[in-house]
mmCIF file of C-alpha atoms in Angstrom:
data_model
loop_
_atom_site.group_PDB
_atom_site.id
_atom_site.type_symbol
_atom_site.label_atom_id
_atom_site.label_comp_id
_atom_site.label_asym_id
_atom_site.label_seq_id
_atom_site.Cartn_x
_atom_site.Cartn_y
_atom_site.Cartn_z
ATOM 1 C CA MET N 295 4.915 -23.224 36.520
ATOM 2 C CA ALA N 296 3.039 -20.370 38.044
ATOM 3 C CA VAL N 297 5.757 -20.213 40.896
ATOM 4 C CA PHE N 298 8.451 -19.973 38.305
ATOM 5 C CA LEU N 299 6.822 -17.201 36.564
ATOM 6 C CA GLU N 300 6.189 -15.335 39.838
ATOM 7 C CA ASN N 301 9.833 -15.513 40.584
ATOM 8 C CA LEU N 302 10.936 -13.702 37.530
ATOM 9 C CA ASN N 303 11.598 -10.009 37.532
ATOM 10 C CA LYS N 304 9.759 -7.783 35.171
ATOM 11 C CA ARG N 305 12.640 -7.606 32.463
ATOM 12 C CA GLU N 306 12.650 -11.582 32.425
ATOM 13 C CA LYS N 307 8.943 -11.732 32.023
ATOM 14 C CA ILE N 308 9.184 -9.120 28.993
ATOM 15 C CA VAL N 309 11.946 -11.127 27.326
ATOM 16 C CA LEU N 310 9.953 -14.452 27.923
ATOM 17 C CA ALA N 311 6.964 -13.002 26.521
ATOM 18 C CA ALA N 312 8.826 -11.561 23.405
ATOM 19 C CA GLY N 313 10.356 -14.790 22.847
ATOM 20 C CA THR N 314 7.068 -16.652 23.149
ATOM 21 C CA VAL N 315 5.414 -14.319 20.500
ATOM 22 C CA PHE N 316 8.462 -14.720 18.277
ATOM 23 C CA LEU N 317 8.435 -18.450 18.534
ATOM 24 C CA PHE N 318 4.710 -18.417 17.643
ATOM 25 C CA LEU N 319 5.185 -16.304 14.614
ATOM 26 C CA ALA N 320 8.253 -18.289 13.458
ATOM 27 C CA VAL N 321 6.043 -21.490 13.730
ATOM 28 C CA LEU N 322 3.159 -19.924 12.169
ATOM 29 C CA TYR N 323 5.239 -18.749 9.168
ATOM 30 C CA GLY N 324 7.022 -22.029 8.848
ATOM 31 C CA LEU N 325 3.879 -24.200 8.969
ATOM 32 C CA VAL N 326 1.299 -21.994 7.321
ATOM 33 C CA ILE N 327 2.438 -18.942 5.603
ATOM 34 C CA ALA N 328 5.569 -20.240 3.726
ATOM 35 C CA PRO N 329 3.752 -23.387 2.338
ATOM 36 C CA PHE N 330 0.857 -21.271 1.357
ATOM 37 C CA TYR N 331 2.829 -18.802 -0.589
ATOM 38 C CA ASN N 332 4.903 -21.624 -2.156
ATOM 39 C CA ASP N 333 1.803 -23.493 -3.398
ATOM 40 C CA LEU N 334 0.496 -20.280 -4.764
ATOM 41 C CA LYS N 335 3.675 -19.578 -6.749
ATOM 42 C CA ARG N 336 3.529 -23.092 -8.120
ATOM 43 C CA GLN N 337 -0.102 -22.843 -9.141
ATOM 44 C CA ARG N 338 0.563 -19.498 -10.880
ATOM 45 C CA GLN N 339 3.411 -21.161 -12.928
ATOM 46 C CA GLU N 340 1.026 -24.132 -13.835
ATOM 47 C CA VAL N 341 -2.027 -21.938 -14.851
ATOM 48 C CA PRO N 342 -0.603 -21.027 -18.522
ATOM 49 C CA LYS N 343 0.308 -24.636 -18.947
ATOM 50 C CA LYS N 344 -3.080 -25.855 -17.988
ATOM 51 C CA ARG N 345 -4.600 -23.138 -20.084
ATOM 52 C CA GLU N 346 -2.537 -24.333 -23.254
ATOM 53 C CA THR N 347 -3.627 -27.964 -22.640
ATOM 54 C CA LEU N 348 -7.165 -26.881 -22.141
ATOM 55 C CA ASN N 349 -7.087 -24.925 -25.598
ATOM 56 C CA TRP N 350 -5.456 -27.991 -27.279
ATOM 57 C CA MET N 351 -8.204 -30.294 -25.845
ATOM 58 C CA MET N 352 -10.957 -27.903 -26.959
ATOM 59 C CA ASP N 353 -9.586 -27.717 -30.441
ATOM 60 C CA ALA N 354 -9.258 -31.624 -30.625
ATOM 61 C CA ALA N 355 -12.715 -32.105 -29.556
ATOM 62 C CA ARG N 356 -14.031 -29.675 -32.308
ATOM 63 C CA GLN N 357 -12.017 -31.696 -34.704
ATOM 64 C CA VAL N 358 -13.462 -35.041 -33.314
ATOM 65 C CA GLU N 359 -16.978 -33.350 -33.452
ATOM 66 C CA ASN N 360 -16.404 -32.400 -37.186
ATOM 67 C CA LEU N 361 -14.988 -35.942 -38.054
ATOM 68 C CA ARG N 362 -18.105 -37.418 -36.419
ATOM 69 C CA ALA N 363 -20.571 -35.187 -38.126
ATOM 70 C CA GLY N 364 -18.841 -36.007 -41.483
ATOM 71 C CA SER N 365 -19.312 -39.751 -40.968
ATOM 72 C CA LYS N 366 -22.864 -39.709 -39.950
ATOM 73 C CA GLY N 367 -25.537 -41.212 -42.136
ATOM 74 C CA ARG N 368 -23.100 -43.141 -44.316
ATOM 75 C CA THR N 369 -24.658 -45.930 -46.008
ATOM 76 C CA PRO N 370 -23.156 -49.266 -47.027
ATOM 77 C CA ALA N 371 -21.669 -49.900 -50.321
ATOM 78 C CA GLY N 372 -24.848 -51.040 -51.773
ATOM 79 C CA GLY N 373 -26.826 -48.355 -50.293
ATOM 80 C CA GLY N 374 -29.912 -49.203 -48.332
ATOM 81 C CA SER N 375 -31.937 -48.528 -45.254
ATOM 82 C CA HIS N 376 -31.211 -48.902 -41.598
ATOM 83 C CA LEU N 377 -32.406 -52.314 -41.711
ATOM 84 C CA THR N 378 -29.967 -53.154 -44.356
ATOM 85 C CA VAL N 379 -27.146 -51.524 -42.592
ATOM 86 C CA ILE N 380 -27.850 -53.269 -39.460
ATOM 87 C CA GLU N 381 -28.168 -56.786 -40.995
ATOM 88 C CA GLN N 382 -24.877 -56.387 -43.077
ATOM 89 C CA THR N 383 -22.821 -54.875 -40.170
ATOM 90 C CA ALA N 384 -24.159 -57.642 -37.796
ATOM 91 C CA LYS N 385 -22.573 -60.371 -40.358
ATOM 92 C CA GLN N 386 -19.217 -58.253 -39.938
ATOM 93 C CA PHE N 387 -19.433 -58.702 -36.125
ATOM 94 C CA ARG N 388 -20.216 -62.429 -36.335
ATOM 95 C CA LEU N 389 -23.813 -61.647 -34.843
ATOM 96 C CA ASP N 390 -25.776 -62.930 -37.943
ATOM 97 C CA ARG N 391 -26.541 -66.319 -36.128
ATOM 98 C CA SER N 392 -27.655 -64.420 -33.011
ATOM 99 C CA LEU N 393 -29.794 -61.951 -34.906
ATOM 100 C CA LYS N 394 -33.248 -63.337 -34.367
ATOM 101 C CA ARG N 395 -35.526 -60.414 -35.348
ATOM 102 C CA VAL N 396 -35.094 -56.912 -36.825
ATOM 103 C CA GLU N 397 -38.154 -54.959 -37.475
ATOM 104 C CA PRO N 398 -38.903 -51.141 -37.847
ATOM 105 C CA LYS N 399 -40.449 -49.705 -34.689
ATOM 106 C CA GLU N 400 -41.314 -46.002 -35.362
ATOM 107 C CA GLN N 401 -39.983 -43.405 -37.833
ATOM 108 C CA ASN N 402 -36.362 -43.844 -38.021
ATOM 109 C CA SER N 403 -36.183 -46.406 -35.330
ATOM 110 C CA VAL N 404 -35.479 -50.238 -35.382
ATOM 111 C CA ARG N 405 -36.027 -52.982 -32.999
ATOM 112 C CA VAL N 406 -33.415 -55.872 -32.705
ATOM 113 C CA TRP N 407 -33.552 -59.280 -31.048
ATOM 114 C CA LEU N 408 -30.325 -60.988 -30.312
ATOM 115 C CA GLU N 409 -30.084 -64.423 -28.752
ATOM 116 C CA ASP N 410 -26.880 -66.254 -27.278
ATOM 117 C CA ALA N 411 -24.556 -63.419 -28.697
ATOM 118 C CA MET N 412 -21.199 -62.370 -27.130
ATOM 119 C CA PHE N 413 -21.623 -59.190 -25.182
ATOM 120 C CA GLU N 414 -18.280 -57.944 -26.481
ATOM 121 C CA ASP N 415 -19.400 -58.580 -30.215
ATOM 122 C CA ILE N 416 -22.604 -56.599 -29.467
ATOM 123 C CA PHE N 417 -20.734 -53.503 -27.965
ATOM 124 C CA LEU N 418 -18.358 -53.407 -30.830
ATOM 125 C CA TRP N 419 -21.097 -53.821 -33.394
ATOM 126 C CA LEU N 420 -23.069 -51.008 -31.516
ATOM 127 C CA LYS N 421 -20.062 -48.791 -31.498
ATOM 128 C CA GLU N 422 -19.497 -49.172 -35.160
ATOM 129 C CA LEU N 423 -23.085 -48.373 -35.976
ATOM 130 C CA GLU N 424 -22.934 -45.025 -34.022
ATOM 131 C CA LYS N 425 -19.513 -44.138 -35.296
ATOM 132 C CA ASP N 426 -19.857 -45.114 -39.141
ATOM 133 C CA TYR N 427 -23.679 -44.825 -39.690
ATOM 134 C CA GLY N 428 -25.050 -42.390 -37.100
ATOM 135 C CA ILE N 429 -27.340 -45.228 -35.709
ATOM 136 C CA SER N 430 -27.332 -44.927 -32.020
ATOM 137 C CA VAL N 431 -28.760 -47.060 -28.995
ATOM 138 C CA SER N 432 -32.204 -45.736 -27.841
ATOM 139 C CA SER N 433 -32.666 -48.609 -25.325
ATOM 140 C CA ILE N 434 -31.195 -51.705 -24.559
ATOM 141 C CA THR N 435 -32.093 -54.672 -22.214
ATOM 142 C CA SER N 436 -29.806 -57.698 -21.863
ATOM 143 C CA GLU N 437 -29.962 -60.874 -19.850
ATOM 144 C CA ARG N 438 -26.966 -63.136 -19.028
ATOM 145 C CA ARG N 439 -26.852 -66.400 -20.341
ATOM 146 C CA ASP N 440 -25.312 -69.624 -18.809
ATOM 147 C CA ALA N 441 -22.283 -69.404 -21.136
ATOM 148 C CA PRO N 442 -19.823 -66.673 -19.721
ATOM 149 C CA GLY N 443 -19.946 -63.691 -21.897
ATOM 150 C CA TYR N 444 -23.099 -64.505 -23.638
ATOM 151 C CA VAL N 445 -26.372 -62.709 -23.536
ATOM 152 C CA ASN N 446 -29.839 -62.381 -24.902
ATOM 153 C CA ALA N 447 -30.464 -58.623 -26.005
ATOM 154 C CA ARG N 448 -33.276 -56.396 -26.965
ATOM 155 C CA ILE N 449 -32.059 -53.297 -28.527
ATOM 156 C CA VAL N 450 -33.967 -50.208 -30.063
ATOM 157 C CA LEU N 451 -31.789 -48.194 -32.380
ATOM 158 C CA GLN N 452 -32.318 -44.804 -33.669
ATOM 159 C CA GLY N 453 -30.946 -43.623 -36.884
ATOM 160 C CA ALA N 454 -29.293 -40.288 -38.035
ATOM 161 C CA GLY N 455 -31.923 -39.873 -40.753
ATOM 162 C CA GLU N 456 -32.610 -41.370 -43.983
#
């Protein structure tokens, strides 16, 4: 290759160097610069759409929080304490047979023992307590039973206030 370059006259060397620089710049533009600017243009077009979606989501989140705040602390039809709410709702979710013990723990807190209960039923029950009554899980411990889907659970529930 060196012999080939030595045999070229000065004008051919200049043309070859200029062609090499042009080729390098064309490849650089085609592989780096043009894709960069195309992506930048696409992103600039997407930002307003994304901003609009974000604003909609934030409004929806505020509405959800307002709805949640409005439903907190609801009591069952007959009124009553968190103990009553827990026992009544456990019956609705087929957990009354599994409910072995319910006792007040501290102020506004209740300890619940469930044995041989369906995990899915417990999950749905806890979701209902949180959503409709503002009673949330403070801690939970569960152990798997031999039958698939069944657990023993120790749950501490914290109320929204009485």
